[in-house]
């Protein structure tokens, strides 16, 4: 057993025996507790496989109900999730994307090859206008990833003018008006490159820092009148030197956030099936997912050293589980099923982000539809919601709520002589005074009893919602779309300032307690 304390919730791999036991937790409200930004619950849509084409966009001649080609079933499901932002157009695709290919009359748009993802034809029928209009339909904030790897500062600056400047002020906004959109969309979030250490240009951090400074300079004017929020391409996992070099070399007036990417992959050469896996593979996936705690804590420590006032945010703008593609599907399309294992990844990862809400201000699950750890899968006109969707929906109660730090000692989940913390948790109070506590037991075999001291919170009523299933491998199919779903949870009691409940194996519960 080991101690877990906010804010340095250490994920340790310890040996020892796992046995069901009582976990004692204490809610420790803090005067200066941060707000959990709703943007932590963000999503990502790349021109990859069937994410955009077939997933979001079917074209306006499709029989699938759509508005200007965008699927209305997907829009309704994502609006229900209250998705706060959507990152586009990549990913690796972004650093080969020239946005001017995707504007104007569709018949005049050039086709290109999507070299990163299956070498398939990209006809550019879904471009800037289509994406930004779709964000309005979704009621979500766009986050655009600009091409640094193979683009120019001029192309970047032109894109900002096209999307943000009033018509008539320069050629780009006038072009926008000519293409049917008079009012600018006013895009705030701009990524300057993606994975610059890899598909975004294979750069050294020193070189990227200089290039970033050059691109960032042309985003706006001296005073950043356009209010552009600039995000630097960040490290992969534990590459702390990347963050250090960027923090040392980019002036604070040119940067608002640094990104971080981490995927839960067992072995890049043998990722394993998304839905047929052993406990050993499950344990290994969770070990990878829980590394997020260490990565975030250590990148934050470096940022704290160079920016103690926390002016620069950390955006984990790609995260999630990554397995082999579903048999018979295109290797380059990254289409995978989504099981209770993915629900465990989502629940624990979102708790980590909540608990680091003072620096983690945005995160983007990869990816929204039909790619990697998707919240939605489609097949022709059919659509299903994955277990990860349900987690995101249960956790939406934390959007813009005030963090309530939790202190507790987690029992271990032990497999084959290695251990992980079995219990993950986070809590917050929303603007109506309701307290929400999200609890996850990742243990594949043991239930754990939780005793949460909430005396300091003055709580009355208690309700809850649960996501659980008979097997870790359970998932939703187009034939059985509701196999894994949420249900009301009545197994918790609140007595004398203490909440008690039992958390079954691989189960997730979100409690709501009112005053
Ligand atoms: O999400 C899939 C890919 O993973 C993205 O394009 C890239 O940024 C990352 O390597």
PDB file of C-alpha atoms and ligand atoms in Angstrom, residues 44 46 48 87 90-94 116-117 194-195 197 199 261 263 268 318 322 334 366-367 371-372, ligand 1:
ATOM      1  CA  UNK A  44      -9.557  15.731 -31.590  1.00  0.00           C
ATOM      2  CA  UNK A  46      -7.869  14.454 -37.776  1.00  0.00           C
ATOM      3  CA  UNK A  48      -7.329  10.127 -40.676  1.00  0.00           C
ATOM      4  CA  UNK A  87      -8.747  20.086 -32.436  1.00  0.00           C
ATOM      5  CA  UNK A  90      -4.229  16.882 -37.221  1.00  0.00           C
ATOM      6  CA  UNK A  91      -2.030  15.360 -35.881  1.00  0.00           C
ATOM      7  CA  UNK A  92       0.593  14.418 -38.397  1.00  0.00           C
ATOM      8  CA  UNK A  93      -1.772  15.435 -41.187  1.00  0.00           C
ATOM      9  CA  UNK A  94      -1.601  19.077 -40.034  1.00  0.00           C
ATOM     10  CA  UNK A 116       0.520   9.704 -43.193  1.00  0.00           C
ATOM     11  CA  UNK A 117      -2.701   7.771 -43.110  1.00  0.00           C
ATOM     12  CA  UNK A 194       2.392  19.169 -34.052  1.00  0.00           C
ATOM     13  CA  UNK A 195       4.908  16.598 -32.810  1.00  0.00           C
ATOM     14  CA  UNK A 197      10.128  16.093 -32.871  1.00  0.00           C
ATOM     15  CA  UNK A 199       6.079  13.746 -38.145  1.00  0.00           C
ATOM     16  CA  UNK A 261       1.223  13.687 -25.995  1.00  0.00           C
ATOM     17  CA  UNK A 263      -0.706   7.165 -25.698  1.00  0.00           C
ATOM     18  CA  UNK A 268       4.489  -0.270 -30.572  1.00  0.00           C
ATOM     19  CA  UNK A 318      -3.374  13.872 -27.584  1.00  0.00           C
ATOM     20  CA  UNK A 322      -3.842   2.649 -29.039  1.00  0.00           C
ATOM     21  CA  UNK A 334      -6.450   3.269 -36.878  1.00  0.00           C
ATOM     22  CA  UNK A 366      -7.540  10.928 -29.605  1.00  0.00           C
ATOM     23  CA  UNK A 367      -9.816  10.805 -31.497  1.00  0.00           C
ATOM     24  CA  UNK A 371     -10.105   6.535 -34.785  1.00  0.00           C
ATOM     25  CA  UNK A 372      -8.169   5.213 -31.757  1.00  0.00           C
TER      26      UNK A 372
HETATM   27  O1  LIG B   1      -3.602  10.467 -33.285  1.00  0.00           O
HETATM   28  C1  LIG B   1      -2.837   9.804 -34.255  1.00  0.00           C
HETATM   29  C2  LIG B   1      -1.462  10.402 -34.416  1.00  0.00           C
HETATM   30  O2  LIG B   1      -0.723  10.228 -33.253  1.00  0.00           O
HETATM   31  C3  LIG B   1      -1.400  11.889 -34.642  1.00  0.00           C
HETATM   32  O3  LIG B   1      -1.590  12.236 -35.975  1.00  0.00           O
HETATM   33  C4  LIG B   1      -0.011  12.241 -34.212  1.00  0.00           C
HETATM   34  O4  LIG B   1       0.083  13.555 -33.727  1.00  0.00           O
HETATM   35  C5  LIG B   1       0.292  11.196 -33.146  1.00  0.00           C
HETATM   36  O5  LIG B   1       1.517  10.601 -33.350  1.00  0.00           O
END
